[in-house]
Short mmCIF file of C-alpha atoms in Angstrom, two decimals:
data_model
loop_
_atom_site.label_atom_id
_atom_site.label_comp_id
_atom_site.label_asym_id
_atom_site.label_seq_id
_atom_site.Cartn_x
_atom_site.Cartn_y
_atom_site.Cartn_z
CA MET A 2 3.19 -19.05 35.21
CA THR A 3 6.57 -18.40 32.91
CA GLY A 4 4.93 -18.86 30.03
CA LEU A 5 2.42 -16.01 30.86
CA LEU A 6 4.85 -14.06 32.03
CA ALA A 7 7.15 -14.51 28.47
CA LEU A 8 3.59 -14.82 26.64
CA LEU A 9 2.81 -11.18 28.14
CA GLY A 10 6.47 -9.51 27.76
CA ARG A 11 6.47 -10.41 24.22
CA LYS A 12 3.52 -9.05 24.62
CA THR A 13 4.28 -5.72 25.41
CA LEU A 14 7.92 -6.14 23.35
CA ASP A 15 5.31 -6.13 20.02
CA SER A 16 3.19 -3.09 21.69
CA PHE A 17 6.15 -0.69 21.81
CA SER A 18 7.98 -2.02 17.98
CA ARG A 19 4.48 -1.27 16.69
CA LEU A 20 4.46 2.44 18.65
CA GLY A 21 7.59 2.85 16.99
CA ARG A 22 7.75 1.99 14.00
CA GLY A 23 4.25 4.35 13.98
CA THR A 24 5.79 6.82 15.37
CA LEU A 25 8.95 6.78 12.71
CA PHE A 26 5.78 6.45 9.69
CA LEU A 27 4.01 9.46 11.03
CA LEU A 28 7.37 11.17 11.18
CA ARG A 29 7.51 9.90 7.56
CA ALA A 30 4.41 10.98 6.35
CA MET A 31 4.65 14.92 8.14
CA ALA A 32 8.27 15.12 6.14
CA GLY A 33 6.22 13.87 2.96
CA LEU A 34 3.74 17.38 3.53
CA PRO A 35 5.74 20.05 1.97
CA SER A 36 5.41 18.25 -0.95
CA LEU A 37 1.85 18.31 -1.74
CA LEU A 38 2.34 21.96 -1.52
CA PRO A 39 2.35 22.03 -5.46
CA ARG A 40 0.00 19.44 -6.03
CA PRO A 41 -2.46 20.13 -3.86
CA GLY A 42 -5.13 18.28 -6.05
CA LEU A 43 -4.49 15.20 -4.36
CA VAL A 44 -5.09 17.10 -1.30
CA ILE A 45 -8.08 18.01 -2.59
CA GLN A 46 -9.30 14.03 -4.47
CA GLN A 47 -8.75 12.79 -0.47
CA LEU A 48 -11.03 15.66 1.24
CA TYR A 49 -13.47 14.96 -1.56
CA SER A 50 -13.32 10.92 -0.62
CA ILE A 51 -12.79 11.55 3.11
CA GLY A 52 -14.62 13.73 3.66
CA VAL A 53 -17.87 14.37 1.48
CA LEU A 54 -18.47 10.51 0.50
CA SER A 55 -19.45 10.89 4.98
CA LEU A 56 -21.01 13.69 5.21
CA LEU A 57 -24.60 11.89 4.59
CA ILE A 58 -23.38 9.92 7.73
CA ILE A 59 -22.29 13.09 9.74
CA VAL A 60 -25.51 14.82 8.26
CA VAL A 61 -28.07 12.30 9.37
CA SER A 62 -26.86 11.50 12.85
CA GLY A 63 -26.03 15.26 13.98
CA ILE A 64 -29.80 16.05 13.13
CA PHE A 65 -30.84 12.44 15.34
CA VAL A 66 -28.19 13.31 18.32
CA GLY A 67 -29.24 16.50 18.27
CA MET A 68 -33.31 15.24 18.34
CA VAL A 69 -32.50 12.67 21.25
CA LEU A 70 -30.67 15.34 23.51
CA ALA A 71 -34.02 17.59 23.09
CA LEU A 72 -36.06 14.71 23.84
CA GLN A 73 -33.96 13.77 26.54
CA GLY A 74 -32.73 16.75 28.28
CA TYR A 75 -36.60 17.96 28.19
CA ASN A 76 -37.77 15.43 30.02
CA THR A 77 -34.82 15.84 32.97
CA LEU A 78 -35.06 19.82 33.00
CA VAL A 79 -39.16 20.18 33.43
CA ASN A 80 -39.01 18.96 36.48
CA PHE A 81 -37.31 21.82 37.45
CA GLY A 82 -39.12 24.47 35.08
CA ALA A 83 -35.69 25.06 33.51
CA GLU A 84 -37.18 23.98 30.10
CA GLN A 85 -36.30 26.93 28.29
CA SER A 86 -33.09 26.37 29.17
CA LEU A 87 -32.83 23.06 26.37
CA GLY A 88 -30.24 25.55 23.95
CA VAL A 89 -28.14 25.50 26.03
CA LEU A 90 -27.55 22.27 27.27
CA VAL A 91 -28.03 20.74 23.29
CA ALA A 92 -25.93 23.16 22.29
CA LEU A 93 -22.77 23.07 25.53
CA SER A 94 -22.74 19.57 24.79
CA LEU A 95 -22.75 18.62 21.62
CA LEU A 96 -20.11 21.31 20.75
CA ARG A 97 -17.90 19.70 23.32
CA GLU A 98 -18.38 16.43 23.39
CA LEU A 99 -20.85 14.91 21.34
CA GLY A 100 -19.57 16.49 18.22
CA PRO A 101 -16.03 15.95 17.84
CA VAL A 102 -16.29 12.71 19.43
CA VAL A 103 -19.04 11.02 18.55
CA THR A 104 -17.67 12.70 14.48
CA ALA A 105 -14.21 11.28 15.39
CA LEU A 106 -16.14 7.39 15.69
CA LEU A 107 -18.51 7.57 13.21
CA PHE A 108 -15.18 9.23 10.90
CA ALA A 109 -13.27 5.50 12.48
CA GLY A 110 -16.14 3.00 10.66
CA ARG A 111 -16.81 5.00 7.98
CA ALA A 112 -13.47 6.83 6.81
CA GLY A 113 -10.79 5.50 8.48
CA SER A 114 -11.59 1.75 7.54
CA ALA A 115 -12.05 2.56 3.92
CA LEU A 116 -8.42 4.26 4.17
CA THR A 117 -6.59 0.96 5.86
CA ALA A 118 -8.95 -1.25 3.78
CA GLU A 119 -7.66 1.00 0.55
CA ILE A 120 -4.07 1.21 1.55
CA GLY A 121 -3.62 -1.87 2.79
CA LEU A 122 -4.70 -4.13 -0.87
CA MET A 123 -2.36 -1.34 -2.19
CA LYS A 124 0.41 -3.96 -0.61
CA THR A 125 -1.55 -6.66 -1.35
CA THR A 126 -1.45 -5.71 -5.30
CA GLU A 127 1.66 -4.60 -4.79
CA GLN A 128 1.02 -1.04 -6.40
CA LEU A 129 3.41 -0.25 -2.83
CA SER A 130 6.12 -1.98 -4.54
CA GLY A 131 5.63 -0.85 -7.94
CA MET A 132 5.23 2.76 -7.08
CA GLU A 133 8.51 2.16 -4.86
CA MET A 134 9.99 0.77 -7.71
CA MET A 135 8.98 3.25 -9.90
CA ALA A 136 11.02 5.40 -8.07
CA VAL A 137 8.23 7.09 -6.44
CA ASP A 138 7.68 7.66 -2.32
CA PRO A 139 4.35 5.08 -1.46
CA ILE A 140 4.49 7.35 1.94
CA LYS A 141 5.02 10.94 -0.14
CA ARG A 142 2.16 9.91 -2.92
CA VAL A 143 -0.17 7.62 -0.96
CA VAL A 144 -0.19 8.39 2.68
CA ALA A 145 0.66 12.21 3.17
CA PRO A 146 -2.23 13.68 1.62
CA ARG A 147 -5.06 11.20 3.16
CA LEU A 148 -3.36 11.98 6.28
CA LEU A 149 -3.22 16.22 6.10
CA ALA A 150 -7.51 15.26 4.15
CA GLY A 151 -8.39 13.73 7.15
CA PHE A 152 -6.67 15.55 10.10
CA LEU A 153 -8.52 18.65 7.83
CA ALA A 154 -11.84 16.82 7.34
CA MET A 155 -12.29 16.09 10.60
CA PRO A 156 -12.83 19.52 12.59
CA LEU A 157 -15.17 20.31 9.05
CA LEU A 158 -17.35 17.64 9.45
CA ALA A 159 -17.61 17.77 13.42
CA VAL A 160 -18.97 21.18 13.22
CA ILE A 161 -21.68 20.19 10.33
CA PHE A 162 -22.15 17.74 12.73
CA SER A 163 -22.61 19.96 16.02
CA PHE A 164 -24.01 22.39 13.72
CA LEU A 165 -27.15 19.86 12.35
CA GLY A 166 -27.81 18.81 15.88
CA ILE A 167 -28.77 21.89 17.68
CA MET A 168 -30.86 22.67 14.14
CA GLY A 169 -32.39 18.70 14.79
CA ALA A 170 -33.13 19.95 18.68
CA TYR A 171 -34.30 23.08 18.04
CA VAL A 172 -37.27 21.45 15.53
CA VAL A 173 -37.82 19.29 18.36
CA SER A 174 -37.46 21.72 21.24
CA VAL A 175 -39.72 24.38 19.40
CA ALA A 176 -42.11 22.59 16.87
CA THR A 177 -43.02 20.03 19.14
CA LEU A 178 -42.13 20.40 22.97
CA GLY A 179 -42.89 24.42 23.34
CA VAL A 180 -40.06 25.96 24.30
CA ASP A 181 -40.02 29.42 23.38
CA ASP A 182 -38.49 30.34 20.61
CA GLY A 183 -36.71 33.57 21.77
CA ALA A 184 -35.28 32.00 24.55
CA PHE A 185 -33.60 29.03 22.71
CA TRP A 186 -31.19 31.03 20.75
CA SER A 187 -30.75 34.19 23.84
CA GLN A 188 -29.78 31.31 26.45
CA MET A 189 -28.06 29.74 23.80
CA GLN A 190 -26.52 32.79 23.22
CA SER A 191 -25.48 34.55 26.59
CA ALA A 192 -23.96 31.02 27.97
CA VAL A 193 -22.38 29.69 24.80
CA ASP A 194 -18.35 31.11 24.91
CA PHE A 195 -16.87 30.91 20.99
CA ARG A 196 -13.22 30.54 22.82
CA GLU A 197 -14.08 28.46 25.58
CA ASP A 198 -16.37 26.02 23.74
CA VAL A 199 -16.67 26.97 20.55
CA MET A 200 -12.88 26.55 19.88
CA ASN A 201 -11.74 24.25 22.91
CA GLY A 202 -14.00 21.43 20.58
CA VAL A 203 -12.44 22.46 16.90
CA ILE A 204 -8.96 21.65 18.55
CA LYS A 205 -10.30 18.56 19.94
CA SER A 206 -11.42 17.86 16.57
CA LEU A 207 -7.88 18.14 15.29
CA VAL A 208 -6.67 16.07 18.07
CA PHE A 209 -8.84 13.57 17.12
CA GLY A 210 -8.04 13.61 13.78
CA PHE A 211 -4.90 13.96 13.91
CA VAL A 212 -4.68 10.89 15.66
CA ALA A 213 -7.56 9.05 13.54
CA SER A 214 -6.17 9.17 10.88
CA TRP A 215 -2.44 8.28 11.61
CA ILE A 216 -3.72 5.23 12.88
CA ALA A 217 -5.76 4.76 9.71
CA VAL A 218 -2.60 4.95 6.85
CA PHE A 219 -0.63 3.26 9.38
CA GLU A 220 -2.46 -0.28 9.81
CA GLY A 221 -2.98 0.11 6.39
CA TYR A 222 0.57 0.65 5.16
CA ASP A 223 2.07 -1.63 8.26
CA ALA A 224 -1.04 -4.75 7.36
CA GLU A 225 0.04 -8.45 6.40
CA PRO A 226 -0.55 -8.25 3.10
CA THR A 227 -3.16 -10.68 3.30
CA SER A 228 -6.97 -10.65 3.06
CA GLU A 229 -7.09 -12.00 6.49
CA GLY A 230 -4.86 -9.47 6.77
CA VAL A 231 -5.65 -6.53 5.91
CA SER A 232 -8.97 -7.28 7.61
CA ARG A 233 -6.86 -7.68 10.65
CA ALA A 234 -5.76 -3.84 10.17
CA THR A 235 -9.00 -2.65 9.43
CA THR A 236 -11.40 -3.58 12.38
CA ARG A 237 -8.35 -2.17 13.98
CA THR A 238 -8.07 0.83 12.73
CA VAL A 239 -11.66 0.76 13.63
CA VAL A 240 -11.22 -0.33 17.69
CA HIS A 241 -8.20 1.57 18.29
CA THR A 242 -9.59 4.90 16.88
CA SER A 243 -11.32 4.57 19.10
CA LEU A 244 -10.06 3.84 21.95
CA ALA A 245 -8.18 6.63 21.57
CA VAL A 246 -10.74 9.22 20.71
CA LEU A 247 -12.17 7.99 23.67
CA GLY A 248 -9.21 8.24 26.31
CA LEU A 249 -8.09 11.61 24.50
CA ASP A 250 -11.03 13.03 25.34
CA PHE A 251 -11.36 12.89 29.27
CA VAL A 252 -7.48 14.20 28.43
CA LEU A 253 -8.41 17.24 27.13
CA THR A 254 -11.99 17.33 28.54
CA ALA A 255 -9.55 17.79 31.74
CA VAL A 256 -7.34 19.91 31.10
CA MET A 257 -9.58 22.00 29.22
CA PHE A 258 -12.27 22.28 31.38
CA GLY A 259 -11.00 20.44 34.85
CA MET B 19 33.51 -7.20 -20.96
CA ALA B 20 33.16 -5.94 -17.30
CA SER B 21 31.68 -2.57 -18.40
CA ASP B 22 29.12 -5.40 -20.52
CA ILE B 23 28.39 -5.96 -17.33
CA LEU B 24 25.34 -3.92 -15.81
CA VAL B 25 24.07 -5.89 -12.80
CA ASP B 26 26.70 -8.02 -10.36
CA VAL B 27 25.61 -9.91 -7.90
CA LYS B 28 28.53 -11.26 -5.83
CA ASP B 29 28.60 -13.33 -2.84
CA LEU B 30 24.48 -13.29 -2.22
CA CYS B 31 23.42 -14.49 1.32
CA PHE B 32 20.10 -13.77 1.97
CA ARG B 33 17.84 -15.19 4.63
CA ARG B 34 14.43 -14.95 5.91
CA GLY B 35 14.39 -15.89 9.40
CA GLU B 36 15.62 -19.57 9.93
CA ARG B 37 15.39 -20.38 6.01
CA VAL B 38 17.77 -19.17 4.30
CA ILE B 39 17.21 -18.41 0.35
CA PHE B 40 19.98 -17.63 -0.72
CA ASP B 41 23.89 -18.85 0.09
CA GLY B 42 26.62 -17.35 -1.93
CA VAL B 43 24.68 -17.02 -5.21
CA ASP B 44 26.50 -14.70 -8.56
CA VAL B 45 24.83 -13.61 -11.52
CA GLN B 46 25.66 -11.22 -14.12
CA ILE B 47 23.53 -9.19 -16.12
CA ARG B 48 24.74 -8.24 -19.31
CA LYS B 49 23.88 -5.23 -21.62
CA GLY B 50 21.80 -6.26 -24.87
CA GLN B 51 21.38 -9.85 -23.16
CA VAL B 52 17.84 -11.10 -21.95
CA THR B 53 18.62 -13.36 -18.92
CA ALA B 54 16.67 -15.74 -17.47
CA ILE B 55 16.78 -16.79 -13.94
CA MET B 56 15.50 -20.32 -13.00
CA GLY B 57 14.23 -23.07 -10.97
CA PRO B 58 11.50 -23.90 -9.04
CA SER B 59 8.57 -22.50 -7.44
CA GLY B 60 10.19 -21.28 -3.21
CA THR B 61 13.59 -20.74 -4.76
CA GLY B 62 13.38 -16.99 -4.31
CA LYS B 63 13.62 -15.62 -7.96
CA THR B 64 10.86 -12.57 -6.68
CA THR B 65 13.33 -12.44 -4.01
CA LEU B 66 16.48 -11.71 -6.30
CA LEU B 67 14.61 -9.38 -7.78
CA ARG B 68 13.71 -7.41 -5.16
CA LEU B 69 16.61 -7.10 -3.64
CA ILE B 70 18.03 -5.52 -6.95
CA GLY B 71 15.89 -3.50 -6.87
CA GLY B 72 17.02 -2.14 -2.89
CA GLN B 73 13.32 -3.35 -1.77
CA LEU B 74 15.21 -5.94 0.08
CA ARG B 75 18.54 -5.81 2.04
CA PRO B 76 21.62 -9.35 1.86
CA ASP B 77 22.61 -10.71 4.37
CA ARG B 78 25.92 -10.72 2.89
CA GLY B 79 27.59 -10.05 -0.77
CA THR B 80 27.39 -6.87 -3.10
CA ILE B 81 24.53 -6.14 -5.82
CA THR B 82 26.33 -3.94 -8.18
CA VAL B 83 23.45 -2.01 -10.14
CA LEU B 84 25.00 0.78 -13.49
CA GLY B 85 28.35 0.72 -11.56
CA HIS B 86 26.43 1.63 -8.12
CA ASP B 87 26.21 -0.06 -5.51
CA VAL B 88 22.96 -0.83 -4.57
CA HIS B 89 22.12 -1.47 -0.46
CA ARG B 90 24.70 1.61 0.32
CA LEU B 91 23.04 3.66 -1.40
CA GLY B 92 20.33 6.74 0.33
CA ARG B 93 17.09 6.79 -0.44
CA ASP B 94 17.81 9.87 -2.83
CA ALA B 95 19.98 8.44 -4.64
CA LEU B 96 18.51 4.96 -5.21
CA PHE B 97 14.91 6.68 -5.86
CA ARG B 98 17.50 8.04 -8.68
CA LEU B 99 18.23 4.26 -10.10
CA ARG B 100 15.41 2.86 -9.93
CA ARG B 101 14.38 4.93 -12.99
CA ARG B 102 16.40 3.34 -15.17
CA MET B 103 15.32 0.81 -14.00
CA GLY B 104 12.07 -1.12 -15.23
CA MET B 105 10.19 -3.69 -13.39
CA LEU B 106 7.11 -5.83 -14.25
CA PHE B 107 5.13 -7.40 -11.10
CA GLN B 108 4.03 -10.85 -11.31
CA SER B 109 0.04 -9.44 -11.24
CA GLY B 110 0.57 -6.13 -13.50
CA ALA B 111 0.54 -3.86 -9.22
CA LEU B 112 -1.79 -1.73 -11.34
CA PHE B 113 -2.99 1.74 -9.92
CA THR B 114 -6.78 0.19 -9.67
CA HIS B 115 -8.12 3.32 -9.29
CA LEU B 116 -6.80 4.44 -12.33
CA SER B 117 -7.28 3.96 -16.47
CA VAL B 118 -4.88 2.36 -18.63
CA PHE B 119 -4.52 5.70 -19.36
CA ASP B 120 -3.42 6.89 -16.65
CA ASN B 121 -1.60 3.96 -15.33
CA VAL B 122 0.89 4.44 -18.17
CA ALA B 123 1.51 8.08 -17.31
CA PHE B 124 1.65 8.03 -13.88
CA PRO B 125 6.02 7.57 -13.96
CA LEU B 126 5.92 10.40 -16.85
CA ARG B 127 3.25 12.95 -14.54
CA GLU B 128 5.60 11.78 -11.46
CA HIS B 129 9.04 12.16 -13.01
CA THR B 130 8.79 14.73 -15.72
CA ASP B 131 7.24 18.18 -16.27
CA LEU B 132 6.36 17.20 -19.63
CA PRO B 133 2.91 18.79 -21.32
CA GLU B 134 0.03 17.00 -21.48
CA PRO B 135 -0.18 16.48 -24.95
CA LEU B 136 3.31 15.98 -25.47
CA ILE B 137 2.78 12.59 -22.53
CA HIS B 138 -0.84 12.12 -24.73
CA ASP B 139 1.87 11.17 -27.44
CA LEU B 140 3.96 9.53 -25.15
CA VAL B 141 1.55 6.90 -23.32
CA LEU B 142 -0.24 6.19 -26.97
CA MET B 143 3.39 5.07 -28.37
CA LYS B 144 3.84 3.04 -25.48
CA LEU B 145 0.66 1.60 -26.02
CA GLN B 146 1.13 1.15 -29.78
CA ALA B 147 3.95 -0.85 -28.80
CA VAL B 148 1.80 -3.61 -26.82
CA GLY B 149 -1.23 -3.58 -28.96
CA LEU B 150 -3.27 -2.08 -26.61
CA ARG B 151 -3.63 2.06 -27.55
CA GLY B 152 -6.82 0.96 -28.33
CA ALA B 153 -7.56 -0.48 -24.63
CA ARG B 154 -6.58 3.58 -23.39
CA ASP B 155 -9.93 4.08 -21.31
CA LEU B 156 -10.38 1.22 -19.44
CA MET B 157 -10.15 0.47 -16.48
CA PRO B 158 -8.02 -2.86 -15.08
CA SER B 159 -10.95 -4.10 -13.91
CA GLU B 160 -11.97 -4.53 -17.35
CA LEU B 161 -9.02 -6.61 -18.63
CA SER B 162 -7.83 -9.70 -18.70
CA GLY B 163 -4.84 -10.93 -16.79
CA GLY B 164 -2.47 -11.22 -19.93
CA MET B 165 -4.25 -7.70 -21.17
CA ALA B 166 -2.83 -5.88 -17.57
CA ARG B 167 0.30 -8.01 -17.87
CA ARG B 168 1.21 -5.59 -21.68
CA VAL B 169 -0.23 -2.24 -19.71
CA ALA B 170 2.11 -2.81 -17.14
CA LEU B 171 4.38 -3.66 -18.82
CA ALA B 172 3.90 -0.20 -21.36
CA ARG B 173 4.57 1.85 -17.63
CA ALA B 174 7.31 -0.56 -16.76
CA VAL B 175 9.06 1.55 -19.46
CA ALA B 176 7.51 4.04 -19.88
CA LEU B 177 11.04 6.04 -18.89
CA ASP B 178 12.60 3.89 -21.12
CA PRO B 179 14.65 2.62 -18.24
CA THR B 180 18.14 1.12 -19.11
CA ILE B 181 17.11 -2.55 -17.30
CA MET B 182 14.44 -4.28 -17.28
CA MET B 183 12.61 -7.03 -14.42
CA TYR B 184 10.46 -9.30 -15.45
CA ASP B 185 8.71 -11.45 -12.58
CA GLU B 186 6.96 -14.88 -14.39
CA PRO B 187 5.81 -12.66 -16.50
CA PHE B 188 4.30 -16.18 -18.10
CA ALA B 189 2.14 -17.07 -15.02
CA GLY B 190 -1.51 -17.84 -15.67
CA GLN B 191 -1.76 -17.23 -18.89
CA ASP B 192 -3.37 -18.13 -22.41
CA PRO B 193 -1.65 -19.80 -24.38
CA ILE B 194 -2.09 -16.47 -26.87
CA SER B 195 -1.53 -13.97 -24.54
CA MET B 196 1.57 -16.44 -23.68
CA GLY B 197 3.17 -15.61 -26.86
CA VAL B 198 2.58 -12.12 -26.98
CA LEU B 199 4.50 -11.46 -23.96
CA VAL B 200 7.59 -13.84 -24.95
CA SER B 201 7.46 -12.28 -28.18
CA LEU B 202 7.22 -8.89 -26.89
CA ILE B 203 10.01 -9.20 -24.23
CA ARG B 204 12.15 -10.40 -27.12
CA ARG B 205 11.35 -7.23 -28.96
CA LEU B 206 10.94 -4.44 -27.08
CA ASN B 207 14.81 -6.06 -25.99
CA ASP B 208 16.19 -5.48 -29.23
CA ALA B 209 14.02 -3.20 -29.79
CA LEU B 210 15.17 -0.21 -27.47
CA GLY B 211 18.49 -1.62 -26.36
CA LEU B 212 17.24 -2.97 -22.75
CA SER B 213 19.03 -5.30 -20.68
CA SER B 214 16.12 -7.76 -19.63
CA VAL B 215 15.98 -9.71 -16.47
CA VAL B 216 13.28 -12.12 -16.61
CA VAL B 217 12.55 -14.58 -13.95
CA SER B 218 10.15 -17.77 -14.09
CA HIS B 219 10.07 -21.25 -14.25
CA ASP B 220 8.81 -21.66 -17.83
CA VAL B 221 11.30 -23.38 -18.79
CA VAL B 222 10.32 -23.82 -23.13
CA GLU B 223 9.13 -20.25 -23.07
CA THR B 224 11.81 -18.49 -21.89
CA ALA B 225 14.34 -20.89 -23.10
CA GLN B 226 13.04 -19.22 -26.21
CA ILE B 227 14.10 -15.22 -25.73
CA ALA B 228 16.69 -16.33 -22.75
CA ASP B 229 20.54 -15.32 -24.52
CA ARG B 230 21.93 -16.80 -20.47
CA ILE B 231 19.77 -18.48 -18.10
CA TYR B 232 20.61 -18.85 -15.07
CA VAL B 233 19.42 -22.53 -12.49
CA LEU B 234 18.84 -21.60 -8.95
CA SER B 235 18.11 -24.50 -6.30
CA GLU B 236 18.55 -24.45 -2.72
CA GLY B 237 20.16 -21.01 -2.39
CA ARG B 238 23.26 -21.59 -5.01
CA VAL B 239 23.29 -21.31 -8.34
CA VAL B 240 23.24 -25.22 -9.67
CA GLU B 241 24.21 -24.43 -13.81
CA SER B 242 24.10 -21.25 -15.93
CA GLY B 243 25.09 -21.43 -19.15
CA SER B 244 23.09 -20.33 -22.80
CA PRO B 245 19.54 -22.20 -23.77
CA GLY B 246 21.86 -25.29 -25.79
CA ASP B 247 24.09 -25.58 -23.41
CA LEU B 248 21.45 -25.82 -20.40
CA GLY B 249 19.72 -28.60 -22.82
CA ARG B 250 23.80 -30.21 -23.12
CA SER B 251 23.95 -30.26 -19.13
CA ASP B 252 25.71 -33.99 -17.35
CA SER B 253 23.36 -32.85 -13.99
CA ALA B 254 20.39 -34.65 -13.16
CA TRP B 255 19.30 -31.78 -12.08
CA VAL B 256 19.22 -29.70 -15.16
CA ARG B 257 17.82 -31.95 -16.66
CA GLN B 258 14.87 -33.03 -14.71
CA PHE B 259 13.88 -28.78 -14.31
CA MET B 260 14.24 -28.42 -18.20
CA GLN B 261 12.89 -31.57 -19.47
CA ALA B 262 10.02 -31.49 -16.39
CA LEU B 263 9.71 -34.59 -15.54
CA PRO B 264 8.03 -35.44 -11.86
CA ASP B 265 10.35 -36.89 -10.30
CA GLY B 266 13.84 -36.86 -10.11
CA PRO B 267 16.59 -35.63 -7.52
CA VAL B 268 14.12 -33.12 -6.14
CA PRO B 269 11.50 -35.14 -5.17
CA PHE B 270 7.87 -35.56 -6.05
CA HIS B 271 6.35 -36.04 -1.67
CA TYR B 272 7.41 -33.25 -0.26
CA PRO B 273 9.74 -34.55 3.04
CA GLY B 274 8.22 -36.57 5.79
CA PRO B 275 7.40 -39.58 7.22
CA SER B 276 6.75 -42.66 5.32
CA LEU B 277 3.41 -44.13 3.92
CA GLU B 278 3.76 -47.20 6.43
CA GLU B 279 4.55 -45.00 9.80
CA ASP B 280 1.88 -42.91 9.22
CA LEU B 281 -0.76 -45.10 8.07
CA LEU B 282 0.34 -48.00 10.61
CA GLY B 283 1.35 -45.93 13.46
CA ALA B 284 -0.61 -44.20 16.13
CA ARG B 285 -2.73 -41.57 14.57
CA ARG B 286 -1.87 -37.59 15.10
#
């Protein structure tokens, strides 16, 4: 019993210690953001590897999620003779929830894990130490551009995801399920509010982008410099980001729509 | 002669957890000399370089580099001091996403506003010094271990440092690469007016180029002097190390229960 309590205490202290380290790390990384102003190339490079290279998985997932949503929604709505409202169902689901959340989960698996592995391996192969000894701060040079790029890329990816999801749903609804073309768009237009639905979705994805990028770069920087350590850090990035996104989604939904 | 001392390590104590790495170490690095820090694996030679570079903090003692107490400096001042120090890591620590040329250009681009044509010429001159001008477009993954270390050396001297630190420069090198590195370290030291610290356990190679050798063991300096002095040392420990004898004061066997006890006693 005492051993269990000691273990619990140690785990709790470790968690708080990591959170403290993570927060200090974040503050240092954010303090490094102004140094990127004269060097936008560093951020653009990261936007490419984090954002552009994630496009394939976002595009394919967006289209398929939209198509599946249309099929499932149609099966329920048709029972009530409300299948013409399919566009509204799909748009609200994607813009408010699925767009930001699924994009963030895919981001964690594709870009977050890559960020952690890259920074962790740079640490393992002494590249970060080498940078420090060359009087270059790795937090400014390596971490800050990646943090900013992740923050900027996430809402863009979420918008692309939602747009393609709606287009996928449109093709399935109109071309195969016989939903009226005009009703699909006009009902969506009248029911979807730009500020309430679109902007809240964008705000969610900004929050998710910030948290996902923070977790990814911190886990990489804090990784034990061994192959096992990097592997564990990469796993932690995906797990922690997914849990944080789902938890934050509930909180944000309660605040925005509750 | 005090002004000749570029790095002054005084009464250095450092521990990792319960393990004492240094317990009252004194080392002086003099201007224009190649100073070797030697000792068996695990004696904290690399740790000493990290302490001199300000990447680790000592538990006690001071390290003065170019007149500055390294561990009293703020981050900006420490970074300014590091621009005058070059370090060659054991792994080379080349940036894997940059070509040989861009690796050597990295510190120049980070710390100077030199125009690109001038950086181009400087990088080629540094690569010429290490014999790899023709390899400028290769990526680190295309280099052999020896070549990678030479590129890292060119990068480390890119900003013309006052002090160069080498962490096990000869480890894992074939005889030709080792010969090249041995002569490069001495040649660069003399030609560029550097002062060098070489951490190594390769006795023969290091003794060829060192002006002064410090031998570390169990957290202390057990002997120091010129390679000739160490060769004539009365210390059994130093003799074992310098002549690479398999057994002596440093036992062949890792401490543990006796063989009889292990073989005849209860199985664990």
